[in-house]
mmCIF file of C-alpha atoms in Angstrom:
data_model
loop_
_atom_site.group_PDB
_atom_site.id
_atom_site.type_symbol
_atom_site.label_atom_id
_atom_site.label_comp_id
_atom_site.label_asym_id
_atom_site.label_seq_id
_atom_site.Cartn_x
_atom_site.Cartn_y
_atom_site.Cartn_z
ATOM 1 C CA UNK A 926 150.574 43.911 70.629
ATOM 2 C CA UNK A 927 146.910 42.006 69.463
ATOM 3 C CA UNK A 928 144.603 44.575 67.578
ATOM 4 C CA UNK A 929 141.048 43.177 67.201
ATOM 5 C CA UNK A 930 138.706 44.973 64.959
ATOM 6 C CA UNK A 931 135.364 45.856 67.140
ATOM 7 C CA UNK A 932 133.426 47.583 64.646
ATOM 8 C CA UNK A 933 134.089 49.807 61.149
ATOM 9 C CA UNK A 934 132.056 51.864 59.111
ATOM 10 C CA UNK A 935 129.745 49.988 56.784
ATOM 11 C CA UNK A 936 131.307 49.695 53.225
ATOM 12 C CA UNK A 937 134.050 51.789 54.070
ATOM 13 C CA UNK A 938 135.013 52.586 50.405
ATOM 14 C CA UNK A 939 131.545 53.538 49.531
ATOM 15 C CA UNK A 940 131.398 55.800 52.422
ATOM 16 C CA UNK A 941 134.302 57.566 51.335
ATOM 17 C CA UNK A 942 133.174 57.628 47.766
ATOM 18 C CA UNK A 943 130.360 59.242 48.823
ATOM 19 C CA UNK A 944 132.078 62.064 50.709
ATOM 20 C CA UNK A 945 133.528 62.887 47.451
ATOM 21 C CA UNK A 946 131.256 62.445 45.549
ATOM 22 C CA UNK A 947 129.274 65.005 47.800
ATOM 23 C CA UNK A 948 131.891 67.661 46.912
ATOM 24 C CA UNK A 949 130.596 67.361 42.716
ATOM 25 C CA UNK A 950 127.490 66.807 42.967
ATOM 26 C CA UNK A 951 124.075 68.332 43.329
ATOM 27 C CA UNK A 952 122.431 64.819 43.979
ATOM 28 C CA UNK A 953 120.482 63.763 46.657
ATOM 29 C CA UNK A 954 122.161 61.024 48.928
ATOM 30 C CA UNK A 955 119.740 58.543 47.945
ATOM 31 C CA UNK A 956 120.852 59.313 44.691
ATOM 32 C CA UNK A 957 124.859 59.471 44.984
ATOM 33 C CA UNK A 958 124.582 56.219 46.952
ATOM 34 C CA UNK A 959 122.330 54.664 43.534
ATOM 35 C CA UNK A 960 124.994 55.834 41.421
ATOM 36 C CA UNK A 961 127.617 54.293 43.428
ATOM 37 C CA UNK A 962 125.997 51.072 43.726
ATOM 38 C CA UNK A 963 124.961 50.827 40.361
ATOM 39 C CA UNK A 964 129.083 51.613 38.745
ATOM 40 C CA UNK A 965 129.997 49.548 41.555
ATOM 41 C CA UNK A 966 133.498 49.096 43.098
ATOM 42 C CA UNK A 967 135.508 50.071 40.550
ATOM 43 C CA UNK A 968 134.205 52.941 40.400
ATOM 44 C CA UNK A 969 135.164 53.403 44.193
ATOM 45 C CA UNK A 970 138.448 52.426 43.169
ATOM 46 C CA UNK A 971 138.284 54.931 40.512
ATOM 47 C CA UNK A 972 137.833 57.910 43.487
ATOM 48 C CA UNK A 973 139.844 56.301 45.741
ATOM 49 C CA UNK A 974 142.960 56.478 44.052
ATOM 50 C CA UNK A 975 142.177 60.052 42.926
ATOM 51 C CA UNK A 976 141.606 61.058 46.552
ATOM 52 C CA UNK A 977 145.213 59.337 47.469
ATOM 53 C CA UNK A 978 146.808 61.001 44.564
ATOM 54 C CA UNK A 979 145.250 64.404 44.791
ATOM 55 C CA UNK A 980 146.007 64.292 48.503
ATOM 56 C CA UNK A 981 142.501 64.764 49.675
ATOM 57 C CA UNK A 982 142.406 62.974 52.280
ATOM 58 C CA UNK A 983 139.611 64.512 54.167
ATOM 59 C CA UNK A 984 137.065 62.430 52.457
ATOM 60 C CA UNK A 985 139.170 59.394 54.465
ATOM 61 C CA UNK A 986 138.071 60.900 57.756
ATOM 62 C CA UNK A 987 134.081 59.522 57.430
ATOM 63 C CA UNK A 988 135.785 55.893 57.379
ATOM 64 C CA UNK A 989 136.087 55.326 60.899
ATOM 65 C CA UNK A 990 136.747 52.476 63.468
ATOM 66 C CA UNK A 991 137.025 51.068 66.786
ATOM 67 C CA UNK A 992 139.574 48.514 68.042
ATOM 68 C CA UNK A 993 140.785 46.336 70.690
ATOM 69 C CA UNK A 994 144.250 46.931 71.515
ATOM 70 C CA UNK A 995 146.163 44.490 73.855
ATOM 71 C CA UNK A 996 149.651 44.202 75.023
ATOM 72 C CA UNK A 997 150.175 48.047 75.171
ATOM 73 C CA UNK A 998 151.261 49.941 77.754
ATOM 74 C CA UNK A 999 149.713 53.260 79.578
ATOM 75 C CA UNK A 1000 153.110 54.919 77.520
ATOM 76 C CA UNK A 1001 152.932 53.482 74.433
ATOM 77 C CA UNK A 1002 149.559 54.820 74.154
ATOM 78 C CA UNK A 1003 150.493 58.347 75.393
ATOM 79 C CA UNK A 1004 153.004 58.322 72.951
ATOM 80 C CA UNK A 1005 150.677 57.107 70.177
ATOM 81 C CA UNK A 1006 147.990 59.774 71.499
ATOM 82 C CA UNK A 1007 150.403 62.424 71.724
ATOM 83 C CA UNK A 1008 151.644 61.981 67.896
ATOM 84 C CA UNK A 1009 148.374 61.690 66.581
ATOM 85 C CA UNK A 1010 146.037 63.519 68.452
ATOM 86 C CA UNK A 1011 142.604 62.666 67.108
ATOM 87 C CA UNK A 1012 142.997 59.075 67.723
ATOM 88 C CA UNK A 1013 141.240 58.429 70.857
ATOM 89 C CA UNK A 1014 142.156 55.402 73.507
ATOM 90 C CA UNK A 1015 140.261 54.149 76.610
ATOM 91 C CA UNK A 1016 141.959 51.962 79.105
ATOM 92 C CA UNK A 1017 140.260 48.509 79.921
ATOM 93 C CA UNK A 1018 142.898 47.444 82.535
ATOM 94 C CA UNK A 1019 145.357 44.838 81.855
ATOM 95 C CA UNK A 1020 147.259 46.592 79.005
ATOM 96 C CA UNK A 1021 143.786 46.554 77.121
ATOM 97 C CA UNK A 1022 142.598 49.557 75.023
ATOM 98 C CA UNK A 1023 139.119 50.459 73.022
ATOM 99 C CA UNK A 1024 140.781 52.825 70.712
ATOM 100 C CA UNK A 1025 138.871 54.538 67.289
ATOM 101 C CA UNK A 1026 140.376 56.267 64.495
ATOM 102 C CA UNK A 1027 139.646 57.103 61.516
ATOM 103 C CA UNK A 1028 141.526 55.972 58.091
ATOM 104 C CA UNK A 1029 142.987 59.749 57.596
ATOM 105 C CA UNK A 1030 144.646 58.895 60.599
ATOM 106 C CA UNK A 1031 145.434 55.296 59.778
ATOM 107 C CA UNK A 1032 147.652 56.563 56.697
ATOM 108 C CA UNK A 1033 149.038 59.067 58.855
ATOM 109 C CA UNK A 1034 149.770 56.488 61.482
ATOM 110 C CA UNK A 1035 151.151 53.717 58.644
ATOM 111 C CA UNK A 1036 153.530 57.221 56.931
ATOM 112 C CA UNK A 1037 155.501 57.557 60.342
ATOM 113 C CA UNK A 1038 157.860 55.714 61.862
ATOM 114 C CA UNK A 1039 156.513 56.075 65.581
ATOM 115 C CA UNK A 1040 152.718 54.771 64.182
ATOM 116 C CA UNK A 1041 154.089 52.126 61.977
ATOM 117 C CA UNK A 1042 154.305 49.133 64.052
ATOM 118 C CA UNK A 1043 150.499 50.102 65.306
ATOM 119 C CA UNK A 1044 149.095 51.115 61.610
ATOM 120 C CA UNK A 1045 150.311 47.824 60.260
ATOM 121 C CA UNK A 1046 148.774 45.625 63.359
ATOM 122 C CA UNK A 1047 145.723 47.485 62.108
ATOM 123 C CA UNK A 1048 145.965 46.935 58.324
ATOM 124 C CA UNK A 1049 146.895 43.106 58.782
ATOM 125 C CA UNK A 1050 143.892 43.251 61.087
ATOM 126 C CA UNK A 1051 141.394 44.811 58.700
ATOM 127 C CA UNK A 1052 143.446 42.545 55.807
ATOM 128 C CA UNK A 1053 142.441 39.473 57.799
ATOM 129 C CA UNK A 1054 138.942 40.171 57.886
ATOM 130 C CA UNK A 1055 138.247 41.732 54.730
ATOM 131 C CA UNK A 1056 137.381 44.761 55.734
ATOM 132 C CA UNK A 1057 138.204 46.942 52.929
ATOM 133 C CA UNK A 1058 140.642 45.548 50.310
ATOM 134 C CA UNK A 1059 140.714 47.863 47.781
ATOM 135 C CA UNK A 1060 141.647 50.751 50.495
ATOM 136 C CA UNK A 1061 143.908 48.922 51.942
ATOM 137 C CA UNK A 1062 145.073 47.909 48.613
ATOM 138 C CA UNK A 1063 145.654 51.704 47.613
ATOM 139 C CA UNK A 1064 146.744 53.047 50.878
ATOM 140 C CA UNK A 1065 149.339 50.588 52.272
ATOM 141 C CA UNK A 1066 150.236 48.833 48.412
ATOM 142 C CA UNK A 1067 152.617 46.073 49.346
ATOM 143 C CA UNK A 1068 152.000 44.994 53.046
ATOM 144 C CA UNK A 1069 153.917 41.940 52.627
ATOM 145 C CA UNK A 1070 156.948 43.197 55.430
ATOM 146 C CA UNK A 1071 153.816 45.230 57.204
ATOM 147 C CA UNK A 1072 154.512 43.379 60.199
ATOM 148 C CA UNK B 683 115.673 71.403 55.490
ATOM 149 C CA UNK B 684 115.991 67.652 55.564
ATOM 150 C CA UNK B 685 119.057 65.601 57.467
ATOM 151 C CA UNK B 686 119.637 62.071 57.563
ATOM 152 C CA UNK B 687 122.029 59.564 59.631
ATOM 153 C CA UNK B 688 123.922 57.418 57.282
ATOM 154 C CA UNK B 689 125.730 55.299 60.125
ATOM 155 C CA UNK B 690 126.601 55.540 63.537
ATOM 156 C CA UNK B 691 129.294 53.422 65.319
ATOM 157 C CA UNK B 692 127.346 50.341 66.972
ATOM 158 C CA UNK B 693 126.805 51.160 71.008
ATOM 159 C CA UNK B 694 126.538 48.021 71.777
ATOM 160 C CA UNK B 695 129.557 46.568 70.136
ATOM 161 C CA UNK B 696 131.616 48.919 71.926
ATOM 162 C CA UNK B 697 129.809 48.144 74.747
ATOM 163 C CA UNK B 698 130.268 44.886 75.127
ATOM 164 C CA UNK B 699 134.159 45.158 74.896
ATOM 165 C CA UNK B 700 133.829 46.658 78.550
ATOM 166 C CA UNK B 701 131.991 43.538 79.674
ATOM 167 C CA UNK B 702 134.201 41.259 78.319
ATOM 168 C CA UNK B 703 137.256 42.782 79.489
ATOM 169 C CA UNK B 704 135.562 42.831 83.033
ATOM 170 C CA UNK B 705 136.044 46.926 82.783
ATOM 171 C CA UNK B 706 133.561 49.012 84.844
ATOM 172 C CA UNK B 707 131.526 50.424 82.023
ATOM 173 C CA UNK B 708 130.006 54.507 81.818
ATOM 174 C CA UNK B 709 128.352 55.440 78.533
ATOM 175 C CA UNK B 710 130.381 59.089 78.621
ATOM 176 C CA UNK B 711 133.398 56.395 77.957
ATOM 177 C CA UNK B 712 132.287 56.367 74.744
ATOM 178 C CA UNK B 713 131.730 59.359 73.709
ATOM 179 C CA UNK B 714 134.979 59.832 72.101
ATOM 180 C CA UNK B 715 134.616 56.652 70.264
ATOM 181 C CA UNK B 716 130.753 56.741 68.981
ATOM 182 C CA UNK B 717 130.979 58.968 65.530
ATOM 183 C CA UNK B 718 127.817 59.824 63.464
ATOM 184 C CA UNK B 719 127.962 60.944 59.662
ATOM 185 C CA UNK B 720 125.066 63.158 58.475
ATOM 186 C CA UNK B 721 123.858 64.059 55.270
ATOM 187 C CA UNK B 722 122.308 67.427 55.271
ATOM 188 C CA UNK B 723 120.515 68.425 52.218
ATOM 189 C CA UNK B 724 118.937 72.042 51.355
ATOM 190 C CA UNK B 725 120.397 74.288 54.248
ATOM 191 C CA UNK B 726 121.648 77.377 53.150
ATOM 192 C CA UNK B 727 125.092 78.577 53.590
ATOM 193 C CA UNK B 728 125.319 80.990 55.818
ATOM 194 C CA UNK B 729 124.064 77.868 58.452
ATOM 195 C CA UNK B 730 126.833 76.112 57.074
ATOM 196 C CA UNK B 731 129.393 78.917 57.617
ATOM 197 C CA UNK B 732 128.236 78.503 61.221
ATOM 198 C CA UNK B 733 128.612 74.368 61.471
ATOM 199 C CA UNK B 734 131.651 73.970 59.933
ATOM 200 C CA UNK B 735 132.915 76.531 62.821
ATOM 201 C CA UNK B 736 132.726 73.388 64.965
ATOM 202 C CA UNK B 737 135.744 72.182 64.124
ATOM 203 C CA UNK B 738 136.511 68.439 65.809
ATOM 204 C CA UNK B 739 134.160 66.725 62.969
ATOM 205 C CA UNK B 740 134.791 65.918 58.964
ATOM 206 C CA UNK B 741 133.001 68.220 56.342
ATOM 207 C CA UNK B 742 132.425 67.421 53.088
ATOM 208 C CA UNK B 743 130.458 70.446 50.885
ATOM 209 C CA UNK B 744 128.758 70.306 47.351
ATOM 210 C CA UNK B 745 131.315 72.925 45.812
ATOM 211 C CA UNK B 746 129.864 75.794 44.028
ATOM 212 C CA UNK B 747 133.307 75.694 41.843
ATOM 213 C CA UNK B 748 131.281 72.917 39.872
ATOM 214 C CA UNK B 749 127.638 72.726 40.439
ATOM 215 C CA UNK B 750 125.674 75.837 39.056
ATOM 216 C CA UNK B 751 123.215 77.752 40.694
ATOM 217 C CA UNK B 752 119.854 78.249 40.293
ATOM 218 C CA UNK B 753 117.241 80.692 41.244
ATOM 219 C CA UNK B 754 115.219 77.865 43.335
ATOM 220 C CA UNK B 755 117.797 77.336 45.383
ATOM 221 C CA UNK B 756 117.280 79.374 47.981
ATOM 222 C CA UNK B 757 116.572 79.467 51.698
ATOM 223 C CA UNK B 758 114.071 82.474 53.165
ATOM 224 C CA UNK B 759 114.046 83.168 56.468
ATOM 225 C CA UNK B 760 110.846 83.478 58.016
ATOM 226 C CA UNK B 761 111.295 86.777 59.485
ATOM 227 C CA UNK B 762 111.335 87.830 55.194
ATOM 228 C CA UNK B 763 108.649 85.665 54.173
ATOM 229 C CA UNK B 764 106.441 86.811 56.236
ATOM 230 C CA UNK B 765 106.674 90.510 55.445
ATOM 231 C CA UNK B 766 105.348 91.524 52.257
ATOM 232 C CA UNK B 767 107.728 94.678 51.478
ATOM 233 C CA UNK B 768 111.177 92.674 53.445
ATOM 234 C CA UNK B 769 110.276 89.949 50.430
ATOM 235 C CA UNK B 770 109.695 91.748 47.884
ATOM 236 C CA UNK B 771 113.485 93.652 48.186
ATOM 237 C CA UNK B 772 114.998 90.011 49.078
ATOM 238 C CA UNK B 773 113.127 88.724 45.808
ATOM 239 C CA UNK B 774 113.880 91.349 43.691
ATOM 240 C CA UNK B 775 117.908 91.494 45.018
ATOM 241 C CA UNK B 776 118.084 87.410 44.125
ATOM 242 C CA UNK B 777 116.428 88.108 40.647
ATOM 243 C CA UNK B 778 119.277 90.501 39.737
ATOM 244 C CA UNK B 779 122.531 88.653 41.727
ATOM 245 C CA UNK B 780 120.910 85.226 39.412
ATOM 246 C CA UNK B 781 120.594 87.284 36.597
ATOM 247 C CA UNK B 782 124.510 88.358 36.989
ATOM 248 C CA UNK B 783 125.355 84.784 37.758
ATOM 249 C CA UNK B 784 124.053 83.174 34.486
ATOM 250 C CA UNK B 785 125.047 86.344 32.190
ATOM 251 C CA UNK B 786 128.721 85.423 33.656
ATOM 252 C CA UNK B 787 128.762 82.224 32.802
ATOM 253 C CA UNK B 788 127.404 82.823 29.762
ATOM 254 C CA UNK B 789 129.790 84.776 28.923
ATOM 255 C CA UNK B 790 132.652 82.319 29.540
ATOM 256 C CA UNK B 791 133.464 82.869 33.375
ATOM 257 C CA UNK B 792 134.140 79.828 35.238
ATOM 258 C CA UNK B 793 131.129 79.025 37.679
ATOM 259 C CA UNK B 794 134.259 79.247 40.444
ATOM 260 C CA UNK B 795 134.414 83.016 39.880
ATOM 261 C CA UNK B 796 130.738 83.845 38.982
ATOM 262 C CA UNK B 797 129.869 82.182 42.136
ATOM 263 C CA UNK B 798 131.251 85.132 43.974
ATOM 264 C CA UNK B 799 128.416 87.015 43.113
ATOM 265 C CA UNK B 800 125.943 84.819 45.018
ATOM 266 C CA UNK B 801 124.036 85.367 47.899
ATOM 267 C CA UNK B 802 124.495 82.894 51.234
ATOM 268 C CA UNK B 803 121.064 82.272 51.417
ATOM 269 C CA UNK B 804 121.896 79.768 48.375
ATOM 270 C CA UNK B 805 121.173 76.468 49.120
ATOM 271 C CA UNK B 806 123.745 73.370 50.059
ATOM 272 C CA UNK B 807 124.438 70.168 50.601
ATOM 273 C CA UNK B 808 127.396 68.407 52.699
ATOM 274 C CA UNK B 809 127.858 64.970 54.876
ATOM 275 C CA UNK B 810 129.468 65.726 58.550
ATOM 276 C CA UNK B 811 130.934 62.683 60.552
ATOM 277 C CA UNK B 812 131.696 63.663 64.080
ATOM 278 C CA UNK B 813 132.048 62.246 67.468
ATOM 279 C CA UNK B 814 129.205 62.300 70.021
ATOM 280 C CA UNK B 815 131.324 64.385 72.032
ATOM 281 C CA UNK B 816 131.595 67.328 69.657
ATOM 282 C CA UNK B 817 128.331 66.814 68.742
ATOM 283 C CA UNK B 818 127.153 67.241 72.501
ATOM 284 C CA UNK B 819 129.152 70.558 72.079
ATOM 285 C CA UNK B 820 127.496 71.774 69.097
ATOM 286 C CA UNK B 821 123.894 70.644 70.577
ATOM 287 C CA UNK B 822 124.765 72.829 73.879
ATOM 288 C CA UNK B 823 125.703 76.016 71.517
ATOM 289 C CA UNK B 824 123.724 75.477 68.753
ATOM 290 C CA UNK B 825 120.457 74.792 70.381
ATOM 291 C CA UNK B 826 120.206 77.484 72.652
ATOM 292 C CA UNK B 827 117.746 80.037 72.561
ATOM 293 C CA UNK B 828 120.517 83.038 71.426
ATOM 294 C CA UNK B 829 121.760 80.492 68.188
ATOM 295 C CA UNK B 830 119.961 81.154 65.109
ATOM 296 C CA UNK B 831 116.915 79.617 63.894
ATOM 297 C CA UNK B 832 118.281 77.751 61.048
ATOM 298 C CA UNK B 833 121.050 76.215 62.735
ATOM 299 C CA UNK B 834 118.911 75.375 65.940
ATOM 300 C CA UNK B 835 116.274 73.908 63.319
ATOM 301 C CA UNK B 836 119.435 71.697 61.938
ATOM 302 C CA UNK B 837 121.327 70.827 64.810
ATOM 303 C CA UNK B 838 118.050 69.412 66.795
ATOM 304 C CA UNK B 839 117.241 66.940 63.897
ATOM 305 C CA UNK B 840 120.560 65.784 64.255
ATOM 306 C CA UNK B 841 120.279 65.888 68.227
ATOM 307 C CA UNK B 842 117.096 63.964 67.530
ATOM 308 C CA UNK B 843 118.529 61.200 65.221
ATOM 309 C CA UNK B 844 121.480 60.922 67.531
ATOM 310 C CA UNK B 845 119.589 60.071 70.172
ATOM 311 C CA UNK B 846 117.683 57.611 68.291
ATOM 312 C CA UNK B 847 120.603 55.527 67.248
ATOM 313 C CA UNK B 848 122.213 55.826 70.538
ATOM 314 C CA UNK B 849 119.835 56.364 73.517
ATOM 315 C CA UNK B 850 121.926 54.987 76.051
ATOM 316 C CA UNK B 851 124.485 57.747 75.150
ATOM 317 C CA UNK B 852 122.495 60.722 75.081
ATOM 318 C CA UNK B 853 120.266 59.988 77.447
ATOM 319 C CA UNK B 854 122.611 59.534 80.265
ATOM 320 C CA UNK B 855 125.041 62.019 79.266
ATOM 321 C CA UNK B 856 122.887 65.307 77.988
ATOM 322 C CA UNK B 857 121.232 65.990 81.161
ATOM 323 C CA UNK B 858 124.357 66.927 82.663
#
């Protein structure tokens, strides 16, 4: 199985510190997204790890992507699909696959045995390209046997 | 009223992984995969109430368990403005319910349970990420002529921005 990132969210832990942020806040957007910028990322990391540890992991859902999946068959995908139902998967031909998700469903994915093996060919993915570090940092902690 | 796209998923990136995989390409293919999150500032509730009915997307709400409310913050519908003794009752209700409010909380009552005393015309605020194929669902219900002004006022700007970002999409796909 090859996953290929195709396209993600811009500043994914921004995005999702700005979904929470929404929640306290009677701020404009243009203002939220000044205050983030200006506290900068450890800030993020600040609501991050609150989200994680408060279990709120609806914020997680406006972080989305889109991959390219290869070397997986029409039943590995149904099974994938079938488990985690708001992950959605087009067939290319050839055992390819666009498939998007978003990261609520990536830690749901990387928590269960059956969407393991897929969740960490998507972490090491994202890992590779720097995608998000400090989510992936907080999410997945030590990826080092990820696969 | 004012609603603005923060991202939406890049067409053509998506796109071109069709092309390259020498897959016959349809833009509804992608309407599972292109996602668009909204910020929507200055709607009132009860329009909310409605949205967040649409279930397939991601809500996230200013809370009134933490932000106070204030007189100003309220939507009118026309049908009140518009009539002098309809807007002087609505006025004169809101000046009482905010008086109630802020004698609550003065009083030591956490803005989570003096909020129950306020009206849904109150103003919010919320982002929304969802799929162009929810979305499509929500423009078919939302925008017809039995949905509610306020709503059909929302969900077109967001029809409008949608299509915008992604014309391809949305022009193929909503005349069906």
């Amino acid at each position: 199985m090859k996953v290929s990132l195709v396209w993600s969210s811009p500043k994914p832990e921004r995005t999702i510190a700005v979904a929470m942020r929404r929640c306290f806040s009677t701020k404009t957007i243009e203002e939220i997204e000044a205050e983030l910028e200006q506290k900068g990322v450890e800030y993020w990391r600040y609501l991050l790890t609150k989200a994680l540890q408060d279990k709120s992991l609806d914020v997680l859902e406006h972080f989305t992507l889109s991959l390219l999946a290869e070397g997986m068959t029409d039943a590995d995908v149904g099974r994938l699909i079938r488990g985690f139902p708001y992950m959605r998967a087009t067939g290319l031909g050839g055992g390819s696959w666009l498939v998007s998700l978003n990261a609520r469903t990536l830690v749901e994915l990387w928590r269960e045995p059956e969407g393991k093996p897929f969740a960490a060919a998507i972490v090491s993915e994202l890992d590779g390209r720097q995608v998000c570090p400090v989510f992936n940092q907080l999410a997945f902690g030590d990826r080092t046997n990820a696969g | 009223m004012r609603v603005k796209l923060l991202y939406n998923t890049d067409f053509e990136a998506l796109k071109r992984v069709f092309s390259e995989k020498g897959a016959a390409f349809d833009p509804s293919a992608l309407l599972d995969h292109v996602v668009y999150m909204f910020e929507i500032e200055d709607c009132s509730r009860v329009t909310t109430h409605q949205l967040v009915r649409h279930r397939a997307a991601s809500y996230d709400q200013e809370s009134q368990r933490f932000s106070a409310a204030t007189r100003e913050g309220v939507v009118t519908p026309p049908s009140i403005q518009t009539n002098e003794a309809a807007y002087k009752a609505y006025d004169e209700a809101l000046k009482v319910v905010y008086a109630a409010y802020e004698k609550m909380v003065a009083a030591g009552v956490p803005k989570e349970d003096a909020r129950y005393v306020l009206p849904s015309a109150i103003k919010t605020k919320l982002v929304m990420t969802v799929s162009a194929r929810s979305l499509m669902h929500v423009v078919w219900q939302r925008t017809a002529l039995q949905a509610q002004w306020e709503i059909r006022d929302l969900v077109n700007a967001m029809l409008n921005l949608a299509r915008e970002a992604t014309p391809e999409l949305w022009g193929k796909v909503i005349e069906r």
